[in-house]
Coordinates of C-alpha atoms in Angstrom, one line a residue:
X1 CA 81.4 124.4 70.3
X2 CA 78.1 124.1 68.5
X3 CA 78.6 127.1 66.2
X4 CA 81.9 125.6 64.8
X5 CA 80.0 122.4 63.9
X6 CA 77.4 124.3 61.9
X7 CA 77.8 124.2 58.1
X8 CA 78.9 127.5 56.6
X9 CA 76.2 129.6 54.8
X10 CA 76.1 128.6 51.1
X11 CA 76.8 131.3 48.5
X12 CA 73.9 132.4 46.3
X13 CA 76.2 133.1 43.3
X14 CA 77.5 130.5 40.9
X15 CA 81.1 131.2 42.0
X16 CA 82.3 132.3 45.4
X17 CA 83.5 135.9 45.4
X18 CA 86.0 135.2 48.3
X19 CA 87.2 131.7 48.9
X20 CA 89.5 130.6 51.8
X21 CA 92.1 128.3 50.2
X22 CA 92.5 125.1 52.1
X23 CA 89.8 125.8 54.6
X24 CA 88.5 122.3 54.5
X25 CA 92.0 120.9 55.3
X26 CA 92.6 123.2 58.3
X27 CA 91.7 121.6 61.6
X28 CA 89.7 123.3 64.3
X29 CA 92.8 123.9 66.4
X30 CA 95.1 124.7 63.4
X31 CA 93.7 128.0 62.2
X32 CA 96.6 130.0 63.9
X33 CA 99.4 127.5 63.6
X34 CA 101.5 130.0 61.7
X35 CA 101.6 132.3 64.8
X36 CA 102.2 129.9 67.6
X37 CA 104.8 132.0 69.4
X38 CA 102.7 135.1 70.1
X39 CA 104.6 138.0 71.5
X40 CA 102.5 140.0 74.0
X41 CA 104.9 142.9 74.1
X42 CA 104.5 146.2 72.3
X43 CA 104.8 145.7 68.6
X44 CA 107.9 147.6 67.4
X45 CA 107.2 149.1 64.0
X46 CA 108.7 152.2 62.3
X47 CA 106.6 155.3 62.4
X48 CA 105.1 156.3 59.1
X49 CA 103.6 159.7 58.5
X50 CA 100.1 159.5 57.2
X51 CA 98.1 162.4 55.7
X52 CA 95.0 163.7 57.5
X53 CA 92.7 162.5 54.8
X54 CA 94.1 159.0 55.0
X55 CA 93.6 159.1 58.8
X56 CA 90.0 160.1 58.4
X57 CA 89.5 157.1 56.1
X58 CA 91.1 154.7 58.6
X59 CA 88.8 155.2 61.7
X60 CA 87.8 151.7 62.3
X61 CA 86.3 149.9 65.3
X62 CA 84.5 146.7 66.1
X63 CA 85.8 143.2 66.3
X64 CA 89.4 143.3 64.9
X65 CA 88.8 146.9 63.8
X66 CA 86.9 145.5 60.8
X67 CA 84.0 148.0 61.0
X68 CA 83.6 151.6 59.9
X69 CA 80.8 153.9 58.9
X70 CA 78.3 152.2 61.2
X71 CA 77.3 155.1 63.3
X72 CA 76.6 157.4 60.4
X73 CA 73.2 155.7 60.3
X74 CA 72.7 155.5 64.1
X75 CA 73.2 159.0 65.3
X76 CA 70.1 159.0 67.4
X77 CA 71.2 155.9 69.4
X78 CA 74.8 156.8 69.6
X79 CA 74.8 158.8 72.8
X80 CA 73.1 156.0 74.7
X81 CA 75.7 153.4 73.8
X82 CA 79.1 155.0 73.7
X83 CA 80.9 158.1 75.0
X84 CA 82.7 158.8 71.7
X85 CA 80.7 161.4 69.8
X86 CA 81.9 160.8 66.3
X87 CA 83.7 157.5 66.0
X88 CA 83.7 157.4 62.2
X89 CA 85.9 160.5 62.0
X90 CA 87.9 160.4 65.2
X91 CA 91.3 158.8 65.0
X92 CA 92.8 156.5 67.6
X93 CA 95.1 159.1 69.3
X94 CA 92.3 161.6 69.6
X95 CA 90.0 159.0 71.1
X96 CA 92.5 158.3 73.8
X97 CA 93.0 162.0 74.6
X98 CA 89.2 162.6 74.9
X99 CA 88.8 159.5 77.0
X100 CA 91.5 160.5 79.5
X101 CA 90.0 164.0 79.8
X102 CA 86.5 162.6 80.4
X103 CA 87.8 160.3 83.1
X104 CA 89.6 163.2 84.9
X105 CA 86.4 165.3 84.7
X106 CA 84.3 162.5 86.0
X107 CA 86.6 161.5 88.9
X108 CA 85.0 162.4 92.3
X109 CA 87.5 162.5 95.2
X110 CA 84.7 162.5 97.8
X111 CA 83.1 159.4 96.4
X112 CA 86.4 157.6 96.3
X113 CA 87.3 158.6 99.9
X114 CA 83.9 157.5 101.1
X115 CA 84.4 154.0 99.7
X116 CA 88.0 154.1 100.9
X117 CA 87.1 154.7 104.6
X118 CA 83.7 152.9 104.6
X119 CA 84.6 149.7 102.9
X120 CA 82.2 147.3 104.6
X121 CA 80.1 146.9 101.5
X122 CA 83.3 146.5 99.4
X123 CA 84.6 143.8 101.7
X124 CA 81.3 142.0 101.4
X125 CA 81.5 142.1 97.6
X126 CA 85.1 140.8 97.7
X127 CA 84.0 137.7 99.6
X128 CA 81.7 136.7 96.8
X129 CA 82.7 133.6 94.9
X130 CA 81.5 133.5 91.2
X131 CA 81.0 130.3 89.3
X132 CA 84.5 130.1 88.0
X133 CA 86.1 130.1 91.4
X134 CA 85.3 126.5 92.3
X135 CA 86.0 125.4 88.8
X136 CA 89.4 127.0 88.9
X137 CA 90.1 125.4 92.3
X138 CA 89.2 121.9 91.0
X139 CA 91.4 122.4 87.9
X140 CA 94.4 123.5 89.9
X141 CA 93.9 120.6 92.3
X142 CA 93.9 118.0 89.5
X143 CA 96.5 119.8 87.4
X144 CA 99.3 117.5 88.6
X145 CA 97.4 114.4 87.7
X146 CA 96.2 115.4 84.3
X147 CA 98.5 117.6 82.3
X148 CA 96.2 117.4 79.3
X149 CA 93.5 119.1 81.3
X150 CA 95.9 121.9 82.3
X151 CA 96.7 122.4 78.6
X152 CA 93.2 122.6 77.3
X153 CA 91.4 124.0 80.3
X154 CA 88.6 122.7 82.5
X155 CA 85.3 121.4 81.1
X156 CA 82.5 123.9 81.3
X157 CA 78.9 122.9 80.9
X158 CA 76.4 125.1 79.0
X159 CA 72.7 125.5 79.8
X160 CA 70.0 124.9 77.2
X161 CA 69.6 128.7 76.7
X162 CA 73.3 129.0 76.0
X163 CA 73.2 126.1 73.5
X164 CA 70.3 127.8 71.8
X165 CA 72.4 131.0 71.6
X166 CA 75.2 129.1 70.0
X167 CA 72.9 127.6 67.4
X168 CA 71.7 131.0 66.4
X169 CA 75.2 132.3 65.5
X170 CA 76.5 132.0 62.0
X171 CA 79.6 129.9 61.4
X172 CA 82.2 132.0 59.7
X173 CA 85.9 132.5 59.5
X174 CA 87.8 135.7 60.2
X175 CA 90.8 136.7 58.1
X176 CA 92.9 138.6 60.6
X177 CA 96.4 139.8 60.3
X178 CA 98.8 139.8 63.2
X179 CA 97.9 143.4 64.3
X180 CA 94.2 142.5 64.2
X181 CA 94.6 139.3 66.1
X182 CA 96.6 141.2 68.8
X183 CA 93.7 143.7 69.1
X184 CA 91.2 140.9 69.4
X185 CA 93.0 139.4 72.3
X186 CA 93.6 142.7 74.0
X187 CA 90.0 143.8 73.6
X188 CA 88.8 140.5 74.9
X189 CA 90.9 141.1 78.1
X190 CA 89.3 144.5 78.5
X191 CA 85.8 143.2 78.1
X192 CA 86.4 140.3 80.5
X193 CA 87.7 142.7 83.1
X194 CA 84.5 144.7 83.0
X195 CA 82.4 141.5 83.1
X196 CA 84.2 140.2 86.2
X197 CA 83.6 143.5 88.0
X198 CA 79.9 143.4 87.2
X199 CA 79.5 139.8 88.3
X200 CA 81.2 140.5 91.6
X201 CA 79.4 143.7 92.6
X202 CA 76.0 142.2 91.8
X203 CA 77.0 138.9 93.3
X204 CA 75.8 137.1 90.2
X205 CA 72.4 138.6 90.2
X206 CA 72.3 140.8 87.1
X207 CA 70.1 144.0 87.2
X208 CA 69.0 146.8 84.9
X209 CA 72.4 148.5 85.4
X210 CA 74.5 145.5 84.3
X211 CA 74.6 146.5 80.6
X212 CA 75.6 150.1 81.6
X213 CA 78.4 148.8 83.9
X214 CA 80.0 146.5 81.4
X215 CA 80.1 148.9 78.5
X216 CA 81.1 151.9 80.8
X217 CA 84.0 150.1 82.4
X218 CA 85.4 148.8 79.1
X219 CA 87.1 151.4 77.0
X220 CA 86.9 149.0 74.1
X221 CA 83.1 149.1 74.1
X222 CA 82.7 152.7 75.3
X223 CA 85.4 154.5 73.4
X224 CA 86.4 152.0 70.7
X225 CA 89.9 152.1 72.2
X226 CA 92.8 150.1 70.6
X227 CA 95.7 148.8 72.7
X228 CA 99.4 148.2 72.4
X229 CA 100.1 146.3 75.6
X230 CA 98.4 144.7 78.6
X231 CA 99.5 147.2 81.1
X232 CA 97.6 150.1 79.5
X233 CA 94.5 148.0 79.5
X234 CA 94.8 147.6 83.3
X235 CA 95.4 151.3 83.8
X236 CA 92.4 152.2 81.7
X237 CA 90.2 149.7 83.5
X238 CA 91.4 150.9 86.9
X239 CA 90.7 154.5 86.1
X240 CA 87.2 153.8 84.9
X241 CA 86.4 151.7 88.0
X242 CA 87.3 154.6 90.2
X243 CA 85.3 157.1 88.1
X244 CA 82.0 155.6 87.1
X245 CA 80.4 152.7 89.0
X246 CA 78.8 152.6 92.4
X247 CA 81.7 150.9 94.2
X248 CA 84.9 152.7 93.5
X249 CA 87.7 150.9 95.3
X250 CA 91.1 149.9 94.2
X251 CA 90.7 146.4 95.7
X252 CA 87.9 145.7 93.2
X253 CA 90.3 146.5 90.3
X254 CA 92.9 144.0 91.5
X255 CA 90.2 141.4 92.3
X256 CA 88.7 141.7 88.7
X257 CA 92.2 141.2 87.3
X258 CA 92.7 138.0 89.3
X259 CA 89.2 136.8 88.2
X260 CA 90.1 137.5 84.5
X261 CA 93.3 135.4 84.9
X262 CA 91.3 132.5 86.2
X263 CA 88.8 132.6 83.4
X264 CA 91.6 132.7 80.7
X265 CA 93.3 129.8 82.4
X266 CA 90.1 127.8 82.4
X267 CA 90.2 127.8 78.6
X268 CA 88.0 129.0 75.7
X269 CA 84.9 127.2 77.1
X270 CA 84.9 129.5 80.2
X271 CA 85.5 132.5 78.0
X272 CA 82.7 131.6 75.7
X273 CA 80.3 131.2 78.7
X274 CA 81.2 134.7 79.8
X275 CA 80.7 136.1 76.3
X276 CA 77.3 134.4 76.0
X277 CA 76.3 136.0 79.3
X278 CA 77.4 139.4 78.0
X279 CA 75.6 138.9 74.8
X280 CA 72.4 138.1 76.6
X281 CA 72.7 141.2 78.9
X282 CA 73.2 143.5 75.9
X283 CA 70.4 141.8 73.9
X284 CA 67.9 142.6 76.6
X285 CA 69.0 146.2 76.7
X286 CA 67.6 148.3 73.9
X287 CA 70.6 150.5 72.9
X288 CA 73.3 148.1 73.9
X289 CA 72.4 145.5 71.2
X290 CA 74.5 147.5 68.8
X291 CA 77.6 146.4 70.7
X292 CA 76.6 142.8 70.1
X293 CA 76.7 143.4 66.4
X294 CA 80.0 145.2 66.6
X295 CA 81.9 143.0 69.1
X296 CA 80.2 140.3 71.2
X297 CA 78.6 138.1 68.5
X298 CA 81.8 137.9 66.5
X299 CA 83.7 137.1 69.7
X300 CA 81.3 134.3 70.5
X301 CA 81.9 132.8 67.1
X302 CA 85.7 133.4 67.0
X303 CA 86.5 132.1 70.5
X304 CA 85.2 128.6 69.5
X305 CA 88.1 128.2 67.1
X306 CA 90.7 129.9 69.2
X307 CA 93.3 127.9 71.1
X308 CA 93.2 127.5 74.8
X309 CA 97.0 127.5 74.8
X310 CA 96.9 131.1 73.5
X311 CA 94.5 132.1 76.2
X312 CA 96.7 130.5 78.8
X313 CA 99.7 132.5 77.5
X314 CA 97.6 135.7 77.7
X315 CA 96.6 134.8 81.3
X316 CA 100.3 134.4 82.2
X317 CA 101.1 137.8 80.7
X318 CA 98.2 139.4 82.6
X319 CA 99.2 137.6 85.8
X320 CA 102.7 139.0 85.6
X321 CA 101.5 142.6 85.3
X322 CA 101.3 144.7 88.4
X323 CA 99.2 147.8 88.9
X324 CA 99.7 150.6 91.5
X325 CA 97.6 153.6 92.4
X326 CA 100.2 156.0 91.3
X327 CA 100.0 154.6 87.7
X328 CA 96.4 155.6 87.4
X329 CA 97.2 159.3 87.3
X330 CA 94.4 160.3 89.7
X331 CA 96.6 161.3 92.7
X332 CA 95.0 158.7 94.9
X333 CA 97.9 158.3 97.4
X334 CA 97.9 162.1 98.0
X335 CA 94.2 162.1 98.6
X336 CA 94.4 159.3 101.0
X337 CA 97.3 160.9 103.0
X338 CA 95.4 164.2 103.2
X339 CA 92.3 162.4 104.3
X340 CA 94.2 160.5 107.0
X341 CA 95.8 163.7 108.2
X342 CA 92.4 165.4 108.5
X343 CA 91.0 162.3 110.3
X344 CA 93.9 162.4 112.8
X345 CA 93.3 166.2 113.4
X346 CA 89.6 165.6 113.9
X347 CA 90.4 162.8 116.4
X348 CA 92.8 165.1 118.3
X349 CA 90.2 167.9 118.3
X350 CA 87.5 165.5 119.5
X351 CA 89.8 164.2 122.3
X352 CA 90.6 167.8 123.3
X353 CA 86.9 168.7 123.2
X354 CA 86.0 165.7 125.5
X355 CA 88.8 166.7 127.9
X356 CA 87.6 170.3 128.0
X357 CA 84.1 169.2 128.6
X358 CA 85.2 167.0 131.4
X359 CA 87.2 169.8 133.0
X360 CA 84.2 172.1 132.6
X361 CA 81.9 169.5 134.3
X362 CA 84.4 169.2 137.1
X363 CA 84.7 173.0 137.5
X364 CA 80.9 173.3 137.5
X365 CA 80.6 170.7 140.2
X366 CA 83.3 172.4 142.3
X367 CA 81.6 175.8 141.7
X368 CA 78.3 174.3 142.8
X369 CA 79.8 172.8 145.9
X370 CA 81.5 176.2 146.7
X371 CA 78.2 178.0 146.1
X372 CA 76.5 175.6 148.4
X373 CA 79.1 176.2 151.1
X374 CA 79.0 179.9 150.5
X375 CA 75.2 179.8 150.7
X376 CA 75.3 177.9 153.9
X377 CA 77.9 180.2 155.3
X378 CA 75.9 183.3 154.2
X379 CA 72.8 181.7 155.6
X380 CA 74.5 181.1 159.0
X381 CA 76.0 184.5 158.9
X382 CA 72.8 186.1 157.9
X383 CA 71.1 184.1 160.7
X384 CA 73.6 185.3 163.2
X385 CA 73.2 188.8 161.9
X386 CA 69.5 188.5 162.1
X387 CA 69.8 187.1 165.6
X388 CA 72.2 189.9 166.5
X389 CA 69.9 192.5 164.9
X390 CA 66.9 191.0 166.8
X391 CA 69.0 191.1 170.0
X392 CA 70.0 194.7 169.3
X393 CA 66.3 195.5 168.6
X394 CA 65.3 193.9 171.9
X395 CA 68.0 195.7 173.6
X396 CA 66.9 199.0 172.0
X397 CA 63.3 198.3 172.9
X398 CA 64.2 197.3 176.4
X399 CA 64.0 200.4 178.7
X400 CA 67.0 201.4 180.7
X401 CA 67.1 201.2 184.5
X402 CA 66.9 204.9 185.0
X403 CA 63.8 205.2 182.8
X404 CA 62.2 202.2 184.6
X405 CA 62.6 203.9 187.9
X406 CA 60.5 206.9 186.6
X407 CA 57.8 204.7 185.1
X408 CA 54.3 205.6 186.3
X409 CA 53.6 202.0 187.3
X410 CA 56.5 202.1 189.7
X411 CA 55.3 205.5 191.0
X412 CA 52.0 204.0 191.9
X413 CA 53.5 200.6 192.7
X414 CA 52.4 200.8 196.4
X415 CA 48.7 201.0 195.5
X416 CA 49.0 198.2 192.9
X417 CA 50.9 195.9 195.2
X418 CA 48.4 196.6 198.0
X419 CA 45.6 195.1 196.0
X420 CA 47.4 192.2 194.3
X421 CA 50.1 191.4 196.8
X422 CA 51.1 188.0 195.5
X423 CA 51.0 188.8 191.8
X424 CA 52.9 192.1 192.2
X425 CA 55.5 190.4 194.4
X426 CA 56.2 187.9 191.6
X427 CA 56.2 190.6 189.0
X428 CA 58.6 192.6 191.0
X429 CA 61.0 189.7 191.5
X430 CA 60.8 188.8 187.8
X431 CA 61.5 192.4 186.8
X432 CA 64.4 192.4 189.3
X433 CA 65.9 189.3 187.8
X434 CA 65.6 190.5 184.2
X435 CA 67.0 193.8 185.1
X436 CA 69.9 192.1 186.8
X437 CA 70.5 189.7 183.8
X438 CA 70.2 192.3 181.0
X439 CA 72.0 195.1 182.7
X440 CA 75.2 195.4 180.8
X441 CA 76.8 198.0 183.0
X442 CA 77.6 197.5 186.7
X443 CA 76.9 201.2 187.5
X444 CA 73.2 200.3 187.5
X445 CA 73.5 198.0 190.5
X446 CA 72.8 200.7 193.2
X447 CA 69.7 201.8 191.4
X448 CA 68.5 198.2 191.3
X449 CA 69.2 197.7 195.0
X450 CA 67.3 201.0 195.7
X451 CA 64.4 199.8 193.6
X452 CA 64.4 196.5 195.5
X453 CA 64.3 198.3 198.8
X454 CA 61.4 200.5 197.6
X455 CA 59.5 197.4 196.5
X456 CA 60.1 195.6 199.7
X457 CA 58.9 198.7 201.7
X458 CA 55.8 198.9 199.5
X459 CA 55.0 195.3 200.0
X460 CA 55.3 195.6 203.7
X461 CA 53.1 198.7 203.8
X462 CA 50.5 196.9 201.7
X463 CA 50.5 193.9 204.0
X464 CA 49.9 196.1 207.0
X465 CA 47.2 198.0 205.4
X466 CA 45.5 194.9 204.1
X467 CA 44.8 193.8 207.6
X468 CA 42.7 196.9 208.3
X469 CA 40.0 198.8 206.4
X470 CA 40.8 200.9 203.4
X471 CA 41.4 204.5 204.1
X472 CA 40.3 207.3 201.9
X473 CA 43.9 208.2 201.3
X474 CA 44.6 204.6 200.1
X475 CA 41.5 204.7 197.8
X476 CA 42.6 208.0 196.4
X477 CA 46.1 206.5 195.8
X478 CA 44.5 203.5 193.9
X479 CA 42.7 205.9 191.6
X480 CA 45.9 207.8 191.0
X481 CA 47.6 204.4 190.2
X482 CA 45.0 203.5 187.6
X483 CA 45.2 206.9 185.9
X484 CA 48.0 206.8 183.3
X485 CA 50.6 209.4 183.6
X486 CA 51.4 211.7 180.7

């Protein structure tokens, strides 16, 4: 605790204007001996009506609510640091009302549900182990062997930069009454919750948004809120986690609470290390350095003289507190149930759609097979119809037997067969066979037999005449045979 070892700043006047009586005789651990049994419950005090003018004069903020009138000179940088528009004239009750209204307006149900259902990134963040995890495990493992270590916390080592920060602070004492001390411890819890969330979501690698995350998640830094018990600190932190940062998941709220308990149980050295880290983050951010002047610098000096036993008692009180989603006042459980119902309906509709698509595919396949069968059937039927039509056409084109008997070729068949006896004989037999096969009616049989008799007579006559010379009558018949009949 380097700052506590520094000599106090000497007064420039001949006589000290304010002197702490017995300061040299008070030990480092004995500053708060008069208040050893610290009650973390709500302070029960009778209500006193205060005039509006008096309320306006009592708008304090900062470490232990010891500051006022600061932002009257910093109106240009005010909006970049805090959400409270006029802290110097806004009383405590009005601050809380405005904060709750701003959180309700900022809450985004779609963002929350997106992180609720797609929590792969959140699970990855929850697996991260910050620097205090191993230190807490070692302390709890050796707690049974060394009770003194459990009482005063585990040893924490500081880097050279952190030691340089400690040497730059001014060693001073803080005269705080019981109400102010209570507010100091409560506000410290709120700040540590925001810091634990930031360290986990960035996995220890701070970025340009780290200062914004810490001050936005802490109602103490962002709204100059004052507290009456630990539970309302948890409710405020949970609401702001689900309204402002990138990862808005209830598991992160509970994880930050457990991390804060571990830091408080490690003792004031671990708390001081966290405060130095916050101080460095705010110092590197242009508008956030005002919060160092209002809160963090004083905390870094005050915590070096605080008692680890008090911090352990605060850790136990925080550990006993429980937080549910219903207590946040954002209707989270209703949103989750509605989203789950919608998801189930979508799953049912998707399953029904897949079944209908399968049925449609099966019906299309059956229709295709039916169409193929119908096409083949129609093709065969059309082929049979075509064949039947061709057969009918051939039958229509085929002359009847009665007409064939009157054909001119048959009238002059004797002359033709006399010249080409062999060919005509074959032709006559073929015509006879065809006429016999294609004749549908048996009534044509006598005509065919008569035609056959005529052909045989003609063939015989032609064979007899072929042995002798051609007569003029036969030549004349040949000419008549070649002449077509009309």
